[in-house]
Amino acid sequence: MKAEFIDLFAGIGGLRLGFEQGFKQEKISAECVLTSEIKRSAITVLEKNFSHKRLIGDIVGYPIDQFPRNFDFLIAGFPCQPFSSGGKRHGFADTRGTLFFEIERILEAKRPYGFLLENVEGLVKHDLQNKRDEIGQTLATILAKLQALGYFVTWKVLDASDFGLPQSRRRIFIVGTKDTKVSLEGFDVKRVVLKKFLEKGQPTLESEFVKLLLDHFEIEDLHGKAIKDKRGGDDNIHSWDLELKGPVSAVQAELLNRLLKERRKKHWAEQIGIPWMDGMPLTTDQIRTFFDIPNLQSVLDDLTTKGYLRFEHPKNLIVEETELGKRTHRVPASSLRRGYNIVSGKLSFEINKILDPNDIAPTLVATDMERLAVPDGYGLRRMTVREGLNLFGFPDEFKMPVSRSDAFDLLGNTVAINVVRGVSQRLAFAFNRYQKKLIESAKAVPFS
């Protein structure tokens, strides 16, 4: 038995691989009859790893009569852009102008047996109208449109760490078929840790930053640590812990740790006269209420000069109405008194997270992957591209003939293949049963 499918917004082919593997487990040959992708680096990877009956660029407006005449499934990891709104009373009732509309357009015209869609977990609550609602208006619109096309639709957020991959990666999967609801419940949970997916003996980093880390901590004590100044907790290392910007006394370190937590308390926003934000600048007088020492001002001045603190105005929340919905941003409130705030976020350092070989990785995203460090022997090193592929379930023979930065950019936006395989096997089972019913129906029709 064979199932033909089209792969939209294909990326590097993660959905395709998982889909083919899931159908193979049900002894069905899955054949991709059209692939669509616009990113040049992704196309390079697709051309290296797959044979293509038809590989096209932009799917937007692609003529329906140019699609394969018949295919059984549409799969897509579609980008989640905001839906155009016809006003608050109407909600997100129209999908025109969005990339989901292209999926809807093709499903309506071609009527394949089923589909598999994947997106970020944030889609579930996007444009939430009431806090008690299970889903937001965007997902509600998507589900309603798919059901209006006559499909039995199921959705669920699934985590790659439950499917034999050492990465916390939660994504929503939406599936549908013509004749039955496909359950996305009750998958066998399989959990693994990083160390069996990591390479050994790779070149380690010799930078001043890494030397500082290893001077202050044993390699085992760095496992699982994040390096960022804007959060506290035992799992975070701060720039002042390393004295990265200059010497820090015990009193200064205590002040920084207290300010780190205190500036997030909501009562300060009320006192300052701004909407609460996660980390507000506090004046010397405000700091003195929880850290009163005789030379407080000189301590604050010294930390500001060294770059551990920034002396800045509080920021007001600005809300703008745009064609794509509400847009919010912060602007300095120059009429309000300046205060002291922590400077560095997680992207301020050469490394922002050190993986723990005995645990799982955080969600791998394009902006972070180059700043992850892997313990290797007595040193730290960058994650290799091969390790990145391993953490998404790509087979050993899969090639990435692009630059390292392009490889991580592509990986940070791909799918966990093991999860797709599990979901696809459920679809394959439904398709197999559907085909058998068609055969039985055909046999039951008497010849005239």
Coordinates of C-alpha atoms in Angstrom, one line a residue:
M1 CA 0.0 0.0 0.0
K2 CA 1.2 3.5 -0.8
A3 CA 0.3 7.0 0.6
E4 CA 1.2 10.1 -1.3
F5 CA 1.7 13.4 0.5
I6 CA 2.8 17.0 0.0
D7 CA 5.2 18.7 2.4
L8 CA 4.6 22.5 2.9
F9 CA 6.9 24.9 4.8
A10 CA 9.2 21.9 4.7
G11 CA 12.3 23.4 6.4
I12 CA 15.0 20.6 6.3
G13 CA 12.5 17.8 6.0
G14 CA 12.0 16.8 9.6
L15 CA 8.2 16.4 9.2
R16 CA 8.8 14.3 6.0
L17 CA 11.2 12.0 7.7
G18 CA 9.0 11.4 10.7
F19 CA 5.9 10.9 8.5
E20 CA 7.7 8.4 6.3
Q21 CA 9.0 6.5 9.3
G22 CA 5.6 6.4 11.0
F23 CA 3.9 5.0 7.8
K24 CA 6.7 2.5 7.3
Q25 CA 6.0 1.1 10.8
E26 CA 2.5 0.3 9.5
K27 CA 3.9 -1.2 6.3
I28 CA 2.8 1.6 4.1
S29 CA 5.1 3.3 1.7
A30 CA 4.8 7.1 2.0
E31 CA 5.9 9.0 -1.1
C32 CA 6.4 12.8 -1.1
V33 CA 5.0 14.2 -4.4
L34 CA 5.5 17.9 -3.8
T35 CA 7.8 19.9 -1.4
S36 CA 7.6 23.6 -0.8
E37 CA 10.3 25.7 0.9
I38 CA 11.6 29.3 0.4
K39 CA 14.7 29.5 2.5
R40 CA 17.8 29.0 0.4
S41 CA 19.9 27.2 3.2
A42 CA 16.9 24.8 3.9
I43 CA 16.6 24.0 0.2
T44 CA 20.3 23.1 0.0
V45 CA 19.7 20.6 2.8
L46 CA 16.6 19.2 1.2
E47 CA 18.3 18.7 -2.1
K48 CA 21.2 16.9 -0.4
N49 CA 19.1 14.5 1.6
F50 CA 16.0 13.7 -0.4
S51 CA 14.9 12.9 -4.0
H52 CA 12.1 15.2 -5.2
K53 CA 9.3 14.6 -7.6
R54 CA 8.6 18.4 -7.4
L55 CA 10.4 21.0 -5.3
I56 CA 8.9 24.4 -5.4
G57 CA 9.5 27.7 -3.7
D58 CA 6.7 29.9 -2.3
I59 CA 3.4 28.2 -1.8
V60 CA 1.5 31.4 -1.5
G61 CA -0.9 31.7 -4.4
Y62 CA 0.6 28.6 -6.1
P63 CA -2.0 27.5 -8.7
I64 CA -4.2 24.7 -7.6
D65 CA -4.0 23.1 -11.0
Q66 CA -0.3 22.8 -10.6
F67 CA -0.6 20.5 -7.6
P68 CA -0.4 16.7 -8.1
R69 CA -3.8 15.5 -9.2
N70 CA -4.4 13.3 -6.2
F71 CA -2.6 12.9 -3.0
D72 CA -3.6 11.4 0.4
F73 CA -2.0 13.7 3.0
L74 CA -0.9 17.3 3.5
I75 CA 1.8 17.9 6.1
A76 CA 3.0 21.3 7.2
G77 CA 5.0 23.0 10.0
F78 CA 3.3 26.3 9.1
P79 CA 4.6 29.6 10.6
C80 CA 2.2 31.1 13.1
Q81 CA 1.6 34.7 12.1
P82 CA -1.2 36.7 13.6
F83 CA -4.5 36.5 11.9
S84 CA -6.1 39.7 10.5
S85 CA -9.0 40.7 12.7
G86 CA -12.3 42.2 11.5
G87 CA -12.8 43.9 14.9
K88 CA -13.2 42.6 18.4
R89 CA -16.8 41.6 18.0
H90 CA -16.0 39.4 15.1
G91 CA -12.8 37.9 16.5
F92 CA -10.4 36.1 14.1
A93 CA -13.1 34.9 11.8
D94 CA -11.1 35.3 8.6
T95 CA -7.8 33.5 7.7
R96 CA -7.1 35.4 4.5
G97 CA -3.7 37.0 4.5
T98 CA -2.2 34.3 6.7
L99 CA -0.1 31.3 5.8
F100 CA -2.7 29.0 7.3
F101 CA -5.0 30.2 4.6
E102 CA -2.8 28.5 2.1
I103 CA -3.3 25.2 3.9
E104 CA -7.0 25.8 4.0
R105 CA -7.1 26.7 0.3
I106 CA -5.3 23.5 -0.7
L107 CA -7.3 21.2 1.5
E108 CA -10.6 22.6 0.2
A109 CA -9.6 22.2 -3.4
K110 CA -7.8 18.9 -3.3
R111 CA -9.6 17.1 -0.5
P112 CA -6.8 14.7 0.6
Y113 CA -7.7 12.0 3.1
G114 CA -5.9 13.7 6.0
F115 CA -3.3 16.2 7.3
L116 CA -0.7 16.7 9.9
L117 CA 0.1 20.2 11.1
E118 CA 2.8 21.3 13.7
N119 CA 3.3 24.6 15.4
V120 CA 4.8 26.2 18.5
E121 CA 3.0 25.6 21.9
G122 CA 2.2 29.4 22.0
L123 CA -0.5 28.8 19.3
V124 CA -2.7 27.2 21.9
K125 CA -3.3 30.4 23.9
H126 CA -2.7 33.0 21.1
D127 CA -5.3 35.7 21.3
L128 CA -6.8 34.3 24.4
Q129 CA -10.1 36.2 25.2
N130 CA -10.7 34.9 28.7
K131 CA -8.2 33.5 31.2
R132 CA -10.5 30.5 31.8
D133 CA -10.6 29.5 28.1
E134 CA -8.6 26.4 27.1
I135 CA -7.6 27.9 23.8
G136 CA -7.3 31.3 22.1
Q137 CA -9.1 32.7 19.2
T138 CA -6.4 31.8 16.7
L139 CA -6.4 28.1 17.4
A140 CA -10.2 28.1 17.7
T141 CA -10.4 29.6 14.2
I142 CA -8.0 27.1 12.8
L143 CA -9.9 24.1 14.2
A144 CA -13.2 25.5 13.0
K145 CA -12.0 26.0 9.5
L146 CA -10.6 22.5 9.4
Q147 CA -13.8 21.0 10.7
A148 CA -15.9 23.1 8.2
L149 CA -13.9 21.3 5.5
G150 CA -15.4 18.0 6.7
Y151 CA -12.4 16.7 8.7
F152 CA -12.4 15.0 12.0
V153 CA -9.8 17.0 13.9
T154 CA -7.7 16.3 17.0
W155 CA -4.9 18.4 18.6
K156 CA -2.5 18.0 21.5
V157 CA 0.7 19.5 22.8
L158 CA 3.4 16.8 22.8
D159 CA 6.9 17.0 24.3
A160 CA 10.0 15.5 22.6
S161 CA 11.4 14.4 26.0
D162 CA 8.6 11.8 26.2
F163 CA 9.6 10.3 22.9
G164 CA 13.1 9.1 23.5
L165 CA 14.9 12.5 22.8
P166 CA 16.8 14.3 25.5
Q167 CA 15.3 17.7 24.8
S168 CA 12.3 19.5 26.3
R169 CA 10.5 20.6 23.2
R170 CA 6.7 21.1 23.5
R171 CA 4.8 21.6 20.2
I172 CA 1.2 21.4 19.2
F173 CA 0.2 18.8 16.7
I174 CA -3.1 19.0 14.8
V175 CA -4.3 16.0 12.8
G176 CA -7.4 15.2 10.8
T177 CA -8.9 12.6 8.5
K178 CA -12.0 12.3 6.5
D179 CA -13.6 9.4 8.5
T180 CA -12.3 9.2 12.1
K181 CA -10.8 11.1 15.0
V182 CA -7.2 10.1 15.5
S183 CA -6.3 9.9 19.1
L184 CA -3.2 11.7 20.3
E185 CA -3.4 10.2 23.8
G186 CA -1.6 7.3 25.4
F187 CA 1.8 7.3 23.7
D188 CA 4.3 5.1 25.4
V189 CA 6.7 7.4 27.3
K190 CA 10.4 6.8 26.7
R191 CA 12.9 9.1 28.5
V192 CA 16.6 9.3 27.9
V193 CA 19.4 11.6 29.0
L194 CA 21.9 13.6 26.9
K195 CA 25.1 11.6 27.4
K196 CA 24.4 8.9 24.9
F197 CA 23.7 11.5 22.2
L198 CA 26.9 13.5 22.8
E199 CA 30.2 13.1 21.1
K200 CA 33.5 12.9 23.0
G201 CA 37.0 14.2 22.6
Q202 CA 36.0 17.3 20.6
P203 CA 38.2 20.5 20.7
T204 CA 37.4 22.6 23.8
L205 CA 37.1 26.3 24.2
E206 CA 40.1 28.3 25.4
S207 CA 38.6 31.8 25.8
E208 CA 39.1 34.1 28.8
F209 CA 35.4 33.7 29.7
V210 CA 35.7 29.9 29.8
K211 CA 38.9 30.1 31.8
L212 CA 37.1 32.3 34.3
L213 CA 34.3 29.7 34.6
L214 CA 36.8 26.9 35.2
D215 CA 38.8 28.9 37.6
H216 CA 35.7 29.5 39.8
F217 CA 33.9 26.1 39.4
E218 CA 34.8 22.4 39.0
I219 CA 33.5 21.0 35.7
E220 CA 30.9 18.8 37.4
D221 CA 29.5 21.9 39.3
L222 CA 28.8 23.6 36.0
H223 CA 26.5 20.9 34.7
G224 CA 23.1 22.3 34.0
K225 CA 24.0 25.9 35.0
A226 CA 22.7 28.9 33.1
I227 CA 24.7 32.1 32.9
K228 CA 22.6 35.2 33.0
D229 CA 22.3 38.2 35.3
K230 CA 18.6 38.8 35.2
R231 CA 17.5 35.7 37.1
G232 CA 18.4 34.3 40.5
G233 CA 18.4 30.7 41.9
D234 CA 21.0 28.0 42.5
D235 CA 21.1 27.0 38.8
N236 CA 22.2 30.5 37.6
I237 CA 25.7 31.9 37.5
H238 CA 26.0 35.7 37.4
S239 CA 28.7 38.0 36.0
W240 CA 29.5 39.1 39.5
D241 CA 30.0 35.5 40.6
L242 CA 32.9 35.4 38.1
E243 CA 34.0 39.0 38.7
L244 CA 33.7 39.3 35.0
K245 CA 33.6 43.1 34.9
G246 CA 35.9 43.7 37.8
P247 CA 36.3 42.9 41.5
V248 CA 33.1 42.4 43.6
S249 CA 33.2 42.6 47.4
A250 CA 31.0 40.3 49.5
V251 CA 28.7 43.3 50.3
Q252 CA 28.4 44.2 46.6
A253 CA 27.6 40.6 45.7
E254 CA 24.9 40.5 48.4
L255 CA 23.4 43.8 47.1
L256 CA 23.3 42.5 43.5
N257 CA 21.6 39.3 44.6
R258 CA 19.0 41.2 46.7
L259 CA 18.3 43.7 43.9
L260 CA 18.0 40.9 41.4
K261 CA 14.9 39.6 43.2
E262 CA 13.5 42.8 44.7
R263 CA 13.2 44.7 41.4
R264 CA 10.7 42.1 40.1
K265 CA 8.2 42.8 42.9
K266 CA 4.9 44.4 41.7
H267 CA 4.5 46.9 44.5
W268 CA 7.4 49.0 43.0
A269 CA 5.5 49.5 39.8
E270 CA 2.7 51.0 41.7
Q271 CA 5.0 53.3 43.6
I272 CA 7.0 54.3 40.5
G273 CA 3.8 54.9 38.5
I274 CA 4.3 52.5 35.6
P275 CA 2.7 49.2 34.5
W276 CA 4.5 46.3 36.2
M277 CA 7.5 45.0 34.2
D278 CA 9.7 42.0 35.0
G279 CA 12.7 44.0 36.4
M280 CA 12.3 47.7 37.2
P281 CA 15.1 50.2 38.0
L282 CA 15.0 51.2 41.7
T283 CA 16.2 54.5 43.2
T284 CA 18.8 54.7 46.0
D285 CA 16.0 55.5 48.5
Q286 CA 14.0 52.4 47.3
I287 CA 17.0 50.2 47.6
R288 CA 17.8 51.5 51.1
T289 CA 14.4 50.1 52.3
F290 CA 15.8 46.5 51.9
F291 CA 19.6 47.0 51.9
D292 CA 20.5 49.8 54.2
I293 CA 24.3 50.3 54.5
P294 CA 26.1 53.6 55.3
N295 CA 28.0 53.8 52.0
L296 CA 25.2 52.6 49.7
Q297 CA 25.5 55.3 47.1
S298 CA 29.3 54.7 46.6
V299 CA 28.7 51.0 46.3
L300 CA 26.0 51.6 43.7
D301 CA 28.2 54.1 41.8
D302 CA 31.1 51.6 41.8
L303 CA 28.9 48.8 40.4
T304 CA 27.5 51.1 37.8
T305 CA 31.0 52.2 36.7
K306 CA 32.1 48.6 36.4
G307 CA 29.0 47.7 34.3
Y308 CA 27.2 45.4 36.7
L309 CA 24.3 48.0 37.1
R310 CA 22.7 50.5 34.7
F311 CA 21.4 53.8 35.9
E312 CA 18.2 54.3 33.8
H313 CA 14.7 55.6 33.6
P314 CA 11.7 53.3 34.3
K315 CA 9.9 52.3 31.1
N316 CA 6.2 52.8 30.2
L317 CA 4.2 50.2 28.4
I318 CA 3.0 51.4 25.0
V319 CA 0.2 49.6 23.2
E320 CA -0.4 50.2 19.5
E321 CA -3.2 48.9 17.2
T322 CA -1.8 47.6 14.0
E323 CA -3.2 45.7 11.0
L324 CA -1.9 42.5 12.6
G325 CA -3.4 43.2 16.0
K326 CA -2.0 44.8 19.2
R327 CA 1.7 45.5 19.4
T328 CA 3.3 46.4 22.8
H329 CA 6.7 47.8 23.6
R330 CA 8.5 49.7 26.3
V331 CA 9.9 53.3 26.1
P332 CA 11.9 55.2 28.8
A333 CA 9.7 57.5 30.9
S334 CA 12.1 60.5 31.0
S335 CA 9.8 62.4 33.5
L336 CA 10.4 59.7 36.2
R337 CA 13.4 59.4 38.4
R338 CA 16.2 57.1 37.2
G339 CA 17.1 54.1 39.2
Y340 CA 19.6 51.1 39.2
N341 CA 18.9 48.0 37.2
I342 CA 20.7 44.7 36.4
V343 CA 22.4 45.0 33.0
S344 CA 23.0 41.6 31.4
G345 CA 20.5 39.1 30.0
K346 CA 21.3 35.6 28.9
L347 CA 22.5 36.6 25.4
S348 CA 25.1 38.9 26.9
F349 CA 27.7 36.1 27.5
E350 CA 29.7 33.8 25.3
I351 CA 27.9 30.9 26.9
N352 CA 24.4 31.1 28.4
K353 CA 23.8 27.5 29.3
I354 CA 26.0 24.5 30.1
L355 CA 24.3 21.2 29.4
D356 CA 24.1 18.4 32.0
P357 CA 25.0 15.1 30.4
N358 CA 22.8 13.3 33.0
D359 CA 19.7 15.4 32.2
I360 CA 17.9 16.7 29.1
A361 CA 18.5 19.9 27.0
P362 CA 16.2 22.9 27.2
T363 CA 14.2 23.7 24.1
L364 CA 16.7 24.3 21.4
V365 CA 16.0 27.6 19.5
A366 CA 18.1 29.3 16.8
T367 CA 19.1 32.3 19.0
D368 CA 20.5 30.0 21.7
M369 CA 22.2 27.1 20.1
E370 CA 25.5 28.8 19.4
R371 CA 25.7 29.8 23.1
L372 CA 25.2 26.3 24.6
A373 CA 28.3 24.6 26.0
V374 CA 28.9 20.9 26.3
P375 CA 31.2 19.4 29.0
D376 CA 33.9 17.3 27.4
G377 CA 36.6 15.8 29.6
Y378 CA 37.9 18.7 31.7
G379 CA 36.8 21.4 29.4
L380 CA 33.8 23.0 27.7
R381 CA 33.1 23.2 24.0
R382 CA 30.4 24.2 21.5
M383 CA 27.7 21.8 20.6
T384 CA 28.5 20.1 17.2
V385 CA 26.0 20.1 14.3
R386 CA 25.9 16.3 14.5
E387 CA 24.9 16.5 18.2
G388 CA 22.2 19.0 17.2
L389 CA 20.9 16.6 14.7
N390 CA 20.9 13.8 17.3
L391 CA 18.8 15.8 19.7
F392 CA 16.1 16.1 17.0
G393 CA 16.2 12.4 16.0
F394 CA 17.8 12.8 12.6
P395 CA 19.4 9.6 11.3
D396 CA 23.2 9.3 11.2
E397 CA 23.3 9.6 7.4
F398 CA 21.6 12.9 7.4
K399 CA 23.8 15.7 6.0
M400 CA 23.9 19.4 6.6
P401 CA 26.0 20.9 3.8
V402 CA 25.6 24.5 5.1
S403 CA 27.6 26.7 7.4
R404 CA 27.5 26.0 11.2
S405 CA 25.5 29.2 11.9
D406 CA 23.0 28.3 9.1
A407 CA 22.8 24.7 10.4
F408 CA 21.9 25.8 13.9
D409 CA 19.4 28.4 12.5
L410 CA 17.7 25.6 10.6
L411 CA 17.8 23.1 13.5
G412 CA 16.3 25.7 15.9
N413 CA 13.2 25.8 13.8
T414 CA 12.8 22.1 13.0
V415 CA 10.7 19.3 14.5
A416 CA 11.4 16.4 16.8
I417 CA 11.3 13.5 14.4
N418 CA 10.5 10.9 17.1
V419 CA 7.3 12.8 17.9
V420 CA 6.2 13.1 14.3
R421 CA 6.9 9.4 13.8
G422 CA 4.6 8.5 16.7
V423 CA 1.8 10.8 15.5
S424 CA 2.2 9.6 11.9
Q425 CA 1.9 6.0 12.9
R426 CA -1.6 6.8 14.3
L427 CA -2.5 8.4 11.0
A428 CA -1.1 5.5 9.0
F429 CA -3.3 3.1 11.0
A430 CA -6.4 5.1 10.2
F431 CA -5.4 5.4 6.5
N432 CA -4.8 1.6 6.4
R433 CA -8.3 0.9 7.8
Y434 CA -9.9 3.5 5.4
Q435 CA -8.3 1.9 2.4
K436 CA -9.4 -1.6 3.4
K437 CA -13.0 -0.3 3.8
L438 CA -12.8 1.2 0.3
I439 CA -11.6 -2.2 -1.1
E440 CA -14.4 -4.1 0.7
S441 CA -17.0 -1.6 -0.5
A442 CA -15.8 -2.0 -4.1
K443 CA -16.0 -5.8 -3.8
A444 CA -19.5 -5.6 -2.5
V445 CA -20.8 -3.7 -5.5
P446 CA -22.4 -6.2 -7.9
F447 CA -21.6 -6.1 -11.6
S448 CA -24.6 -5.1 -13.8

